[in-house]
Coordinates of C-alpha atoms in Angstrom, one line a residue:
M223 CA 52.1 20.2 55.3
S224 CA 54.8 20.7 57.8
V225 CA 57.6 23.2 56.1
A226 CA 60.1 19.9 55.7
E227 CA 57.8 17.7 54.4
R228 CA 56.9 21.1 51.3
G229 CA 60.9 21.3 50.9
R230 CA 60.7 17.9 50.7
V231 CA 58.3 17.6 47.7
R232 CA 60.2 21.2 46.0
L233 CA 63.1 18.9 46.5
C234 CA 61.7 15.8 44.8
H235 CA 60.1 18.2 41.9
Q236 CA 63.5 19.7 41.1
N237 CA 65.0 16.5 40.8
E238 CA 62.7 15.4 38.4
R239 CA 63.1 18.3 36.8
S240 CA 66.1 17.9 36.2
R241 CA 66.3 14.2 35.4
A242 CA 63.7 15.2 33.1
D243 CA 65.9 17.8 30.9
R244 CA 68.7 15.4 31.4
L245 CA 67.2 13.4 29.4
V246 CA 66.0 15.4 26.8
D247 CA 69.0 16.8 26.3
L248 CA 70.4 13.7 25.5
L249 CA 67.9 13.7 23.4
E250 CA 68.4 16.8 21.0
D251 CA 70.7 15.7 19.8
V252 CA 69.5 12.0 18.6
G253 CA 68.4 11.0 14.8
S254 CA 66.4 8.1 15.4
L255 CA 65.9 5.6 18.7
A256 CA 65.9 2.4 19.7
V257 CA 63.0 1.7 22.8
V258 CA 63.7 -1.8 23.8
C259 CA 61.8 -4.2 25.3
H260 CA 61.9 -7.0 27.3
D261 CA 61.3 -10.1 26.2
N262 CA 58.1 -10.6 26.5
P263 CA 56.5 -7.5 26.9
D264 CA 54.5 -6.5 29.1
P265 CA 52.1 -3.7 30.2
D266 CA 54.9 -1.6 32.2
C267 CA 57.0 -2.2 30.2
L268 CA 54.6 -1.6 27.0
A269 CA 53.6 2.0 28.2
S270 CA 56.9 3.2 29.9
A271 CA 57.9 2.9 26.2
L272 CA 54.9 4.4 24.6
A273 CA 55.4 7.3 27.1
L274 CA 59.4 7.5 26.7
K275 CA 58.5 8.0 23.0
R276 CA 56.6 10.8 23.4
V277 CA 59.3 12.7 25.5
A278 CA 61.5 11.6 22.5
E279 CA 58.6 13.6 20.2
Y280 CA 59.0 16.4 22.7
A281 CA 63.1 16.6 21.9
S282 CA 62.3 16.6 18.1
V283 CA 63.2 13.0 17.6
W284 CA 60.8 11.2 14.9
D285 CA 62.4 8.3 14.2
I286 CA 61.1 5.7 16.8
E287 CA 60.5 1.8 16.8
F288 CA 59.9 -0.6 19.7
V289 CA 62.1 -3.6 19.3
Y290 CA 61.6 -6.9 21.2
S291 CA 62.3 -10.4 21.5
G292 CA 60.2 -13.4 22.5
E293 CA 56.6 -13.3 22.0
V294 CA 53.5 -11.5 23.6
T295 CA 51.6 -14.6 24.5
H296 CA 49.6 -13.2 27.9
P297 CA 46.0 -12.8 27.2
Q298 CA 46.0 -9.2 28.2
N299 CA 49.7 -8.4 27.1
R300 CA 48.0 -9.1 23.3
V301 CA 44.6 -7.0 24.1
F302 CA 47.0 -4.0 25.4
V303 CA 49.0 -4.5 22.2
N304 CA 46.1 -4.7 20.0
L305 CA 44.0 -1.7 21.6
L306 CA 46.7 1.0 21.2
D307 CA 47.8 -0.8 17.9
I308 CA 51.5 -0.5 19.3
N309 CA 53.8 -1.3 16.3
L310 CA 56.7 -4.1 17.9
Q311 CA 59.3 -4.8 15.9
K312 CA 61.5 -8.5 15.8
V313 CA 65.1 -6.4 15.2
T314 CA 68.2 -8.6 15.2
S315 CA 71.4 -7.0 17.8
D316 CA 73.2 -6.3 14.6
A317 CA 70.0 -4.2 13.6
I318 CA 70.4 -2.6 16.6
D319 CA 73.7 -0.8 15.8
G320 CA 71.8 1.7 13.3
Y321 CA 70.3 3.6 15.7
D322 CA 71.6 6.9 16.8
C323 CA 70.6 5.9 20.5
V324 CA 69.3 2.6 22.2
A325 CA 67.3 2.7 25.1
L326 CA 66.1 -0.1 27.3
V327 CA 62.9 0.3 29.5
D328 CA 62.0 -2.1 32.3
C329 CA 65.5 -4.0 32.0
S330 CA 68.6 -2.9 32.9
I331 CA 71.5 -4.9 31.2
P332 CA 71.9 -6.0 27.5
G333 CA 71.1 -9.1 27.0
R334 CA 69.2 -10.2 30.4
N335 CA 65.9 -10.7 29.5
N336 CA 66.1 -8.9 26.3
S337 CA 67.4 -9.6 22.5
L338 CA 70.8 -7.4 22.9
E339 CA 73.9 -8.8 22.9
P340 CA 75.8 -8.6 26.4
E341 CA 78.6 -6.3 25.0
T342 CA 76.5 -3.9 23.4
E343 CA 75.8 -0.3 24.4
V344 CA 73.4 1.3 25.6
D345 CA 72.0 5.0 25.8
I346 CA 69.4 5.4 28.3
V347 CA 68.0 2.9 31.2
I348 CA 64.5 3.1 32.7
D349 CA 63.7 0.6 35.3
H350 CA 62.6 -0.3 38.6
H351 CA 63.6 -3.6 39.1
P352 CA 66.8 -3.5 42.1
G353 CA 70.0 -4.7 40.6
H354 CA 72.8 -3.9 39.4
E355 CA 74.0 -0.6 38.1
P356 CA 74.5 -0.3 34.6
S357 CA 76.5 1.6 32.0
A358 CA 74.7 3.9 30.1
E359 CA 74.8 8.2 29.6
F360 CA 71.1 8.1 31.1
V361 CA 70.5 5.7 33.8
D362 CA 67.2 5.9 35.8
L363 CA 67.2 3.0 37.9
R364 CA 64.1 3.0 41.2
G365 CA 64.1 0.1 43.3
D366 CA 62.0 1.5 45.3
Y367 CA 59.6 2.0 42.8
S368 CA 56.8 -0.5 42.3
S369 CA 56.4 1.0 38.3
T370 CA 59.0 1.6 35.4
T371 CA 55.3 3.5 33.7
T372 CA 55.7 5.6 37.2
I373 CA 58.8 6.9 37.0
I374 CA 58.5 8.0 33.4
V375 CA 55.0 9.3 33.9
E376 CA 57.2 11.4 36.6
Y377 CA 58.9 13.3 33.6
H378 CA 56.3 13.9 31.7
R379 CA 55.0 16.1 34.3
A380 CA 58.1 17.5 34.8
L381 CA 58.0 18.4 31.9
D382 CA 54.2 19.4 31.5
L383 CA 53.6 17.1 28.3
P384 CA 50.1 16.9 27.1
L385 CA 48.6 13.7 27.5
D386 CA 45.7 12.5 25.3
A387 CA 43.5 9.9 27.0
E388 CA 45.0 6.9 24.9
L389 CA 48.1 7.4 27.0
A390 CA 46.6 8.4 30.0
T391 CA 44.5 5.0 30.4
A392 CA 47.5 2.8 29.0
L393 CA 49.7 4.7 32.1
L394 CA 47.3 4.1 34.6
F395 CA 46.8 0.4 33.8
A396 CA 50.3 0.0 33.4
I397 CA 50.5 1.1 37.1
R398 CA 47.3 -1.3 38.1
R399 CA 48.6 -3.9 36.5
E400 CA 51.9 -4.4 38.1
T401 CA 51.1 -3.6 41.1
L402 CA 47.6 -6.0 41.5
D403 CA 45.1 -2.9 41.9
F404 CA 47.8 -1.2 44.1
L405 CA 47.8 -4.2 46.6
R406 CA 51.4 -5.4 45.5
N407 CA 54.5 -3.3 47.1
V408 CA 53.0 -0.2 46.0
T409 CA 54.6 3.0 46.9
E410 CA 53.1 6.4 47.6
K411 CA 54.7 7.3 44.0
E412 CA 52.0 5.0 42.8
Y413 CA 49.4 7.1 43.7
E414 CA 50.5 10.5 42.8
A415 CA 51.1 9.2 39.0
A416 CA 47.7 8.0 39.1
L417 CA 46.4 10.8 40.7
Y418 CA 47.7 12.8 38.0
L419 CA 46.8 10.5 35.2
H420 CA 43.1 10.0 36.2
P421 CA 41.4 12.6 35.0
F422 CA 42.6 11.8 31.7
V423 CA 41.6 8.4 31.6
D424 CA 38.9 6.7 29.2
L425 CA 37.1 4.4 31.2
N426 CA 35.9 2.2 28.5
L427 CA 39.1 1.9 27.1
L428 CA 40.4 0.7 30.6
K429 CA 37.4 -1.8 31.1
K430 CA 38.5 -3.5 27.5
M431 CA 42.1 -3.9 28.6
N432 CA 41.0 -4.9 32.0
D433 CA 38.8 -8.3 31.2
P434 CA 40.4 -10.2 28.3
P435 CA 39.0 -13.4 27.5
L436 CA 40.8 -16.3 29.0
S437 CA 41.7 -19.1 26.1
E438 CA 41.9 -22.5 26.1
I439 CA 45.4 -22.5 27.1
T440 CA 44.8 -20.8 29.7
V441 CA 42.5 -22.7 31.2
D442 CA 44.1 -26.2 31.0
A443 CA 47.5 -24.7 32.4
I444 CA 45.5 -23.7 35.3
S445 CA 43.6 -27.4 35.2
N446 CA 47.0 -28.8 35.3
A447 CA 48.5 -26.8 37.7
I448 CA 45.5 -27.4 39.7
Q449 CA 45.9 -31.6 39.3
T450 CA 49.9 -31.4 40.0
R451 CA 49.9 -29.6 42.9
T452 CA 52.6 -31.3 46.0
V453 CA 51.7 -29.0 48.9
Q454 CA 53.8 -28.8 52.2
S455 CA 52.7 -27.0 55.1
A456 CA 52.4 -23.2 53.2
Y457 CA 54.3 -24.1 50.1
L458 CA 53.3 -25.3 47.2
V459 CA 54.7 -26.6 43.7
A460 CA 52.7 -27.3 41.0
T461 CA 53.6 -27.5 37.0
V462 CA 51.2 -27.0 33.8
G463 CA 53.9 -29.3 31.8
R464 CA 54.9 -28.1 28.3
S465 CA 52.8 -24.7 26.9
T466 CA 53.8 -22.2 24.3
E467 CA 52.8 -19.6 26.1
R468 CA 55.0 -18.6 28.9
D469 CA 52.5 -16.2 30.6
V470 CA 50.6 -19.0 31.6
L471 CA 53.1 -19.5 34.6
P472 CA 52.2 -16.4 36.7
Q473 CA 48.6 -16.8 35.8
A474 CA 48.6 -20.4 37.4
A475 CA 50.4 -19.3 40.1
D476 CA 48.2 -16.2 41.1
Y477 CA 45.3 -18.4 40.8
L478 CA 46.5 -21.2 43.1
L479 CA 48.0 -18.9 45.4
D480 CA 44.4 -18.0 46.9
L481 CA 44.6 -21.6 48.3
E482 CA 43.8 -21.5 51.7
G483 CA 47.2 -22.0 54.2
V484 CA 49.3 -21.1 50.7
Q485 CA 51.6 -18.0 51.0
T486 CA 54.7 -19.3 48.4
I487 CA 54.1 -21.1 45.5
V488 CA 56.7 -22.0 42.4
V489 CA 54.9 -22.8 39.2
F490 CA 57.2 -23.6 36.6
G491 CA 56.4 -25.3 32.7
I492 CA 58.0 -26.5 29.6
S493 CA 59.1 -24.8 26.9
G494 CA 61.3 -25.1 23.7
N495 CA 64.5 -25.9 25.1
E496 CA 63.8 -24.6 29.0
I497 CA 62.1 -25.1 32.0
H498 CA 60.3 -22.0 32.9
V499 CA 59.3 -21.1 36.9
S500 CA 56.8 -18.4 38.4
G501 CA 57.2 -17.7 42.0
R502 CA 54.7 -16.1 44.5
S503 CA 54.8 -15.4 48.3
T504 CA 52.5 -13.5 50.6
D505 CA 54.9 -14.5 53.1
S506 CA 57.0 -11.3 54.3
R507 CA 60.1 -13.5 55.3
V508 CA 60.0 -15.4 52.1
D509 CA 62.1 -13.6 49.7
P510 CA 60.9 -15.3 46.1
G511 CA 63.8 -13.8 44.7
G512 CA 66.3 -14.8 46.9
L513 CA 64.4 -18.2 47.1
L514 CA 64.5 -18.5 43.6
E515 CA 68.4 -17.7 42.9
E516 CA 69.3 -20.6 46.0
V517 CA 67.3 -22.8 43.9
F518 CA 67.8 -22.8 40.8
G519 CA 71.2 -20.4 40.4
D520 CA 73.6 -22.7 40.2
V521 CA 71.5 -24.0 36.8
G522 CA 69.7 -21.0 35.9
S523 CA 68.8 -17.7 36.0
A524 CA 66.4 -16.0 38.2
G525 CA 65.2 -13.1 39.7
G526 CA 62.6 -11.3 41.2
H527 CA 60.5 -8.5 43.6
E528 CA 59.6 -9.1 47.1
D529 CA 56.4 -11.2 46.1
M530 CA 57.4 -12.6 42.9
A531 CA 60.4 -13.7 40.9
A532 CA 60.9 -16.2 37.6
A533 CA 63.3 -18.3 36.9
Q534 CA 64.8 -20.0 33.5
I535 CA 66.3 -23.2 33.7
P536 CA 68.4 -24.8 29.9
L537 CA 67.1 -28.3 29.8
G538 CA 70.8 -29.2 29.1
L539 CA 71.2 -33.4 29.1
F540 CA 67.5 -33.6 29.3
T541 CA 66.6 -32.4 26.1
D542 CA 67.7 -35.7 24.3
V543 CA 64.0 -36.7 25.5
S544 CA 61.5 -36.1 22.9
E545 CA 58.8 -33.6 23.4
E546 CA 55.8 -36.1 23.5
D547 CA 57.9 -38.1 25.8
E548 CA 56.2 -37.6 30.0
D549 CA 59.3 -39.1 32.1
L550 CA 61.2 -35.2 31.2
I551 CA 57.8 -33.7 33.2
D552 CA 58.5 -36.3 35.6
I553 CA 61.9 -35.9 36.1
A554 CA 61.5 -32.1 36.0
V555 CA 58.8 -32.3 38.5
R556 CA 60.8 -34.7 41.6
I557 CA 64.0 -32.2 40.9
I558 CA 61.9 -29.1 41.2
E559 CA 60.0 -30.0 44.0
R560 CA 63.0 -31.7 45.9
R561 CA 65.5 -28.8 45.4
F562 CA 62.2 -26.1 46.3
F563 CA 61.3 -27.9 49.8
R564 CA 65.1 -28.3 50.2
A565 CA 65.4 -24.8 50.6
A566 CA 62.0 -24.6 52.1
G567 CA 63.6 -26.0 54.8
Y568 CA 62.3 -29.4 54.2
E569 CA 63.5 -33.2 54.4
D570 CA 63.1 -35.1 51.5
K571 CA 61.8 -37.7 54.1
D572 CA 59.1 -34.3 54.9
I573 CA 58.3 -34.3 50.8
P574 CA 54.7 -35.2 50.1
G575 CA 54.1 -36.9 46.8
R576 CA 52.2 -35.8 44.0
P577 CA 48.6 -36.3 43.5
R578 CA 47.8 -38.4 40.2

């Protein structure tokens, strides 16, 4: 390692210690802490919450609750919660006012993919998703990292906090899951965090987290996506139809991304009064987040990373159609296919019909 490289490492460690100390200083004056997870929390969000709890306990904060809205529906996420016995509380935005301190993990803006009202004042924000700088006393927003867990692991290292096997396993699994086993957008920071965590990991527990059984709902959703797929060159659109579990969408998208010749995918489903969309791409020229924003930004919300994205669209006028009416799905398919393929550069005459 060169002198310059050693200097950068020392500066990095000093910066991490400074960030960690500032966080601890803030927490030392706190009696109660609400750690707000995003809707439908995944392992990166949940592990980050667990790790932040340890930092708060180091600062002598003992009244700590994990709060969220939505549902934990993905089989792997449910297994994660059950194995670690994570106590998640559904708390109204009014109840949030009763905490001395409010922290957002793996999300950064009140009201965006979390249960808070947009005007809620938050004290701590820790996130790896790129976006607007949030308003909070402590903000650690690193769009160049691949997981929020990695950021909080660095706090643990800087503070030299003790690490037990259960927490280490949760943190390593979260990093692996968020980076698709170190294959998606991984940075040297994720490798450094994994190297730090590995000696403490319980490999049997890690295997249990990694191999959850597939539910019938997931199998049916993937089957529906396969049957309804429409392909144009390297682009694919499919629907899972109606589903009570939003987490089947990324699972179906990941599955279809293995189809030969396909590089960019949109899979959508209808849940309640919203259409939920999951996007994936292995094409370095395609930004899924930007693509979904272009396709759905005028009718809903969208965002994502370099190779994955999501969107939500209110059903609007379609809500008058009964839940048993397949016309709703057919209308949604036609509109989404047309918008998606147009954004990909195809004219209506070039868009193929769906398999029946």
